[in-house]
Amino acid sequence: MILSAIHAIRSRGRQQYSQVEAPDGALVIASYNIHKCVGTDGKRDPGRIVDVIGEINPDIIALQEVDTRFGERKGLLNLDRLEREYGLVPVPLSKPSAAHGWHGNIVLYRKGLVSHVHELTLPGLEPRGALITEIDLDEQRGVRIIAAHFGLLRRSREQQARAIVDLMRRDRQRPTLVLGDLNEWRVGVKSALNSFSPAFGPLQPSAASFPSRLPFLALDRIIPNQPGLISAVLAHETPLSRVASDHLPIRTTLSYDAL
């Protein structure tokens, strides 16, 4: 029974990736826990991560674990290459540092203008944070991105989801996407992600993304606050993505017409 369920989840993720293409008038949105650039072969290779991002070709992507963990955090990616080859630049943080991100979270974008950035410290036993950015795509349309990496404890994840819901009370009408590794494998009433429901409603299915060599857990999520905002969420499963990190990237498309 369990093996059959795992096979069904993995098959659904592969089918979604092979069949879905970004239509005209849509943005490719992605999330990727890059595991500090350490692959399933035990090698730290930031270049492979950049190559996987190139495969996805996103317009907006949230990355987790982009910095070294201990001591003074330092960024691990070649940001110059990402801009030169793929036109992706990081959302600026309030304070410059050797780290790329906020608690390891970074948002890269290639279209639009950043109108607002807010670094949120999330509650819980572990140091965790969310990076909130508002990107104006043109004079009328924009999207809010909340990039986060939730904790390992269920109670912490509930608190972290509620903190994001509290933040949403200021402006629930703005199209918003939560992107990140939310570390929740449970579904149904036991899922900590139910704490999102006051601001985001029922969660749509996500593709299995962990572990990357045999994915059966949907730890990574793209969560919209409005129905019809995004297409199906799918896993980017390729020979390179299966080895570059212990997570697969996930992706979807965001329609301009829905904004």
Coordinates of C-alpha atoms in Angstrom, one line a residue:
M1 CA 0.0 0.0 0.0
I2 CA 2.7 2.5 1.0
L3 CA 4.9 1.6 -2.0
S4 CA 1.9 2.0 -4.3
A5 CA 1.2 5.5 -2.9
I6 CA 4.9 6.5 -3.3
H7 CA 4.9 5.4 -6.9
A8 CA 1.7 7.3 -7.6
I9 CA 3.1 10.5 -6.1
R10 CA 6.4 10.2 -8.1
S11 CA 4.6 9.4 -11.3
R12 CA 2.3 12.4 -10.9
G13 CA 5.3 14.7 -10.4
R14 CA 7.1 13.3 -13.5
Q15 CA 3.9 13.6 -15.7
Q16 CA 3.4 17.2 -14.6
Y17 CA 6.9 18.1 -15.5
S18 CA 6.9 16.4 -18.9
Q19 CA 3.5 17.9 -20.0
V20 CA 3.4 21.4 -18.6
E21 CA 5.0 24.2 -20.6
A22 CA 5.0 27.9 -19.7
P23 CA 2.4 29.5 -22.0
D24 CA 2.7 33.0 -23.5
G25 CA 1.9 35.7 -20.9
A26 CA 3.1 33.6 -18.0
L27 CA 6.0 33.6 -15.6
V28 CA 7.9 30.6 -14.5
I29 CA 8.1 30.5 -10.7
A30 CA 10.3 28.0 -8.8
S31 CA 11.6 27.0 -5.4
Y32 CA 14.7 25.0 -4.7
N33 CA 16.5 23.9 -1.5
I34 CA 20.1 23.7 -2.7
H35 CA 21.5 22.0 0.4
K36 CA 24.4 24.3 0.6
C37 CA 25.4 23.1 -2.9
V38 CA 26.2 19.6 -1.6
G39 CA 24.9 16.9 -3.9
T40 CA 23.8 13.4 -3.2
D41 CA 27.3 12.3 -4.2
G42 CA 28.7 14.2 -1.2
K43 CA 30.4 16.8 -3.4
R44 CA 30.0 20.6 -3.0
D45 CA 29.5 21.9 -6.5
P46 CA 27.8 25.4 -6.8
G47 CA 28.2 25.2 -10.6
R48 CA 25.8 22.3 -10.7
I49 CA 23.2 24.2 -8.9
V50 CA 23.5 27.1 -11.3
D51 CA 23.1 24.6 -14.2
V52 CA 19.9 23.2 -12.7
I53 CA 18.5 26.7 -12.3
G54 CA 19.4 27.2 -16.0
E55 CA 17.4 24.1 -16.8
I56 CA 14.3 25.5 -15.1
N57 CA 14.8 29.0 -16.7
P58 CA 12.7 30.7 -14.0
D59 CA 11.5 34.3 -13.9
I60 CA 11.4 34.2 -10.1
I61 CA 13.0 31.5 -7.9
A62 CA 13.3 31.2 -4.2
L63 CA 16.4 29.3 -2.9
Q64 CA 17.0 27.9 0.5
E65 CA 20.3 27.0 2.2
V66 CA 22.3 29.3 0.0
D67 CA 24.9 30.2 2.7
T68 CA 27.4 28.4 4.8
R69 CA 25.8 27.5 8.1
F70 CA 28.3 28.2 10.9
G71 CA 30.3 31.2 11.9
E72 CA 30.0 34.2 9.6
R73 CA 27.5 33.1 6.9
K74 CA 28.9 33.3 3.4
G75 CA 27.2 33.0 0.1
L76 CA 27.9 29.9 -2.0
L77 CA 26.6 30.8 -5.4
N78 CA 28.1 32.6 -8.3
L79 CA 25.6 35.4 -8.5
D80 CA 27.5 37.1 -11.4
R81 CA 27.1 33.9 -13.5
L82 CA 23.4 33.8 -12.7
E83 CA 23.0 37.3 -13.9
R84 CA 25.2 37.0 -16.9
E85 CA 23.8 33.7 -18.3
Y86 CA 20.2 33.8 -17.1
G87 CA 19.4 37.4 -16.2
L88 CA 18.6 36.6 -12.6
V89 CA 19.5 39.1 -9.9
P90 CA 19.0 38.8 -6.1
V91 CA 16.4 40.8 -4.3
P92 CA 18.5 43.3 -2.2
L93 CA 18.6 42.8 1.6
S94 CA 18.4 45.7 4.0
K95 CA 22.0 45.1 5.2
P96 CA 24.8 44.0 3.0
S97 CA 26.9 41.1 4.2
A98 CA 28.9 38.2 3.0
A99 CA 25.8 36.0 3.1
H100 CA 23.6 35.8 0.0
G101 CA 20.3 35.5 1.9
W102 CA 18.2 36.0 5.0
H103 CA 18.5 32.8 7.2
G104 CA 19.7 31.1 4.0
N105 CA 16.7 32.3 1.9
I106 CA 17.2 34.3 -1.3
V107 CA 14.9 35.4 -4.1
L108 CA 16.2 35.8 -7.6
Y109 CA 14.1 37.6 -10.3
R110 CA 14.5 38.7 -13.8
K111 CA 11.4 40.8 -14.6
G112 CA 9.9 43.8 -12.9
L113 CA 11.0 46.1 -10.2
V114 CA 11.3 45.4 -6.4
S115 CA 9.1 47.9 -4.6
H116 CA 9.4 46.4 -1.0
V117 CA 11.6 44.0 0.9
H118 CA 11.0 42.8 4.5
E119 CA 13.1 40.3 6.5
L120 CA 10.9 38.5 9.0
T121 CA 12.3 36.5 11.9
L122 CA 10.1 33.4 12.3
P123 CA 9.2 32.0 15.8
G124 CA 10.4 28.5 16.9
L125 CA 13.3 26.8 18.5
E126 CA 15.6 27.0 15.5
P127 CA 16.7 30.3 14.0
R128 CA 14.5 30.6 10.9
G129 CA 13.3 33.5 8.7
A130 CA 11.2 34.5 5.8
L131 CA 12.1 37.0 3.1
I132 CA 9.1 39.0 1.8
T133 CA 9.4 40.9 -1.4
E134 CA 7.0 42.7 -3.6
I135 CA 7.8 42.8 -7.3
D136 CA 6.0 45.2 -9.6
L137 CA 5.7 43.5 -13.0
D138 CA 4.3 46.7 -14.7
E139 CA 2.3 49.7 -13.6
Q140 CA -0.9 47.7 -12.8
R141 CA 0.3 44.2 -11.9
G142 CA 2.6 42.8 -9.2
V143 CA 3.2 39.8 -7.0
R144 CA 4.3 39.4 -3.4
I145 CA 6.8 36.5 -2.8
I146 CA 7.3 35.1 0.7
A147 CA 10.4 32.9 0.6
A148 CA 10.8 30.7 3.7
H149 CA 12.4 27.6 5.2
F150 CA 10.4 26.2 8.1
G151 CA 11.7 24.3 11.1
L152 CA 12.0 20.6 11.8
L153 CA 9.5 20.6 14.7
R154 CA 5.8 20.5 14.0
R155 CA 4.9 23.1 16.6
S156 CA 7.5 25.5 15.2
R157 CA 6.1 25.0 11.7
E158 CA 2.6 25.8 13.0
Q159 CA 3.9 29.0 14.6
Q160 CA 5.8 30.0 11.5
A161 CA 2.8 29.5 9.2
R162 CA 0.7 31.6 11.6
A163 CA 3.3 34.4 11.6
I164 CA 3.0 34.6 7.8
V165 CA -0.8 34.6 8.1
D166 CA -0.5 37.5 10.5
L167 CA 1.7 39.4 8.1
M168 CA -0.9 38.8 5.3
R169 CA -3.6 40.6 7.3
R170 CA -2.1 43.9 6.2
D171 CA -2.9 43.3 2.6
R172 CA -4.7 40.1 1.7
Q173 CA -5.8 41.3 -1.8
R174 CA -2.3 41.4 -3.3
P175 CA -1.5 38.2 -5.2
T176 CA 0.9 36.3 -3.0
L177 CA 3.0 33.1 -3.3
V178 CA 4.7 31.3 -0.4
L179 CA 7.8 29.6 -1.8
G180 CA 10.1 27.3 0.1
D181 CA 11.0 24.1 2.0
L182 CA 8.3 24.0 4.6
N183 CA 9.5 20.6 6.0
E184 CA 6.0 19.2 6.4
W185 CA 5.4 15.7 5.1
R186 CA 2.0 15.2 6.8
V187 CA -1.3 15.7 5.0
G188 CA -4.8 16.1 6.3
V189 CA -5.7 17.3 9.8
K190 CA -2.2 16.5 11.2
S191 CA -0.4 18.9 8.8
A192 CA 1.1 22.0 10.3
L193 CA 0.3 23.7 6.9
N194 CA -3.3 23.8 7.9
S195 CA -2.3 26.9 9.8
F196 CA -2.1 28.7 6.5
S197 CA -5.8 28.3 5.8
P198 CA -7.1 31.6 7.2
A199 CA -5.2 33.5 4.5
F200 CA -4.5 30.9 1.8
G201 CA -7.5 28.6 1.9
P202 CA -7.3 24.9 1.0
L203 CA -3.8 23.9 -0.2
Q204 CA -3.5 22.5 -3.7
P205 CA -1.4 19.4 -4.3
S206 CA 2.4 19.6 -4.6
A207 CA 4.8 17.3 -6.2
A208 CA 7.2 15.0 -4.3
S209 CA 10.6 16.6 -4.1
F210 CA 12.5 14.8 -1.3
P211 CA 14.8 12.9 -1.4
S212 CA 15.9 13.8 -4.8
R213 CA 17.0 10.3 -5.9
L214 CA 13.7 8.7 -4.9
P215 CA 11.3 11.5 -4.1
F216 CA 8.2 10.6 -2.1
L217 CA 7.8 13.6 0.3
A218 CA 6.3 16.9 -0.7
L219 CA 8.5 19.0 1.6
D220 CA 8.8 21.9 -0.9
R221 CA 5.8 24.1 -1.6
I222 CA 4.4 26.9 -3.8
I223 CA 1.3 28.2 -2.1
P224 CA -0.9 30.9 -3.7
N225 CA -3.4 33.0 -1.7
Q226 CA -5.9 33.1 -4.6
P227 CA -7.4 30.3 -6.7
G228 CA -6.4 30.2 -10.3
L229 CA -3.2 32.2 -9.7
I230 CA -0.8 29.4 -10.6
S231 CA -0.8 26.2 -12.7
A232 CA -0.1 22.7 -11.2
V233 CA 3.1 22.5 -9.1
L234 CA 5.6 20.0 -10.5
A235 CA 9.0 18.6 -9.7
H236 CA 11.9 19.4 -12.0
E237 CA 13.4 15.9 -12.1
T238 CA 16.4 15.5 -14.5
P239 CA 19.7 13.5 -14.2
L240 CA 21.4 16.7 -13.0
S241 CA 18.8 17.7 -10.5
R242 CA 18.7 14.3 -8.9
V243 CA 22.4 14.6 -7.9
A244 CA 22.9 18.4 -7.4
S245 CA 21.0 18.6 -4.1
D246 CA 19.1 16.3 -1.8
H247 CA 15.9 18.1 -2.8
L248 CA 14.4 18.4 -6.3
P249 CA 13.4 21.9 -7.4
I250 CA 9.6 22.5 -7.9
R251 CA 8.1 24.9 -10.4
T252 CA 4.8 26.3 -11.7
T253 CA 3.6 29.1 -13.9
L254 CA 2.0 32.3 -12.9
S255 CA -0.5 33.9 -15.4
Y256 CA -0.4 37.6 -16.0
D257 CA -4.1 37.4 -16.6
A258 CA -4.7 36.2 -13.0
L259 CA -2.9 39.3 -11.5

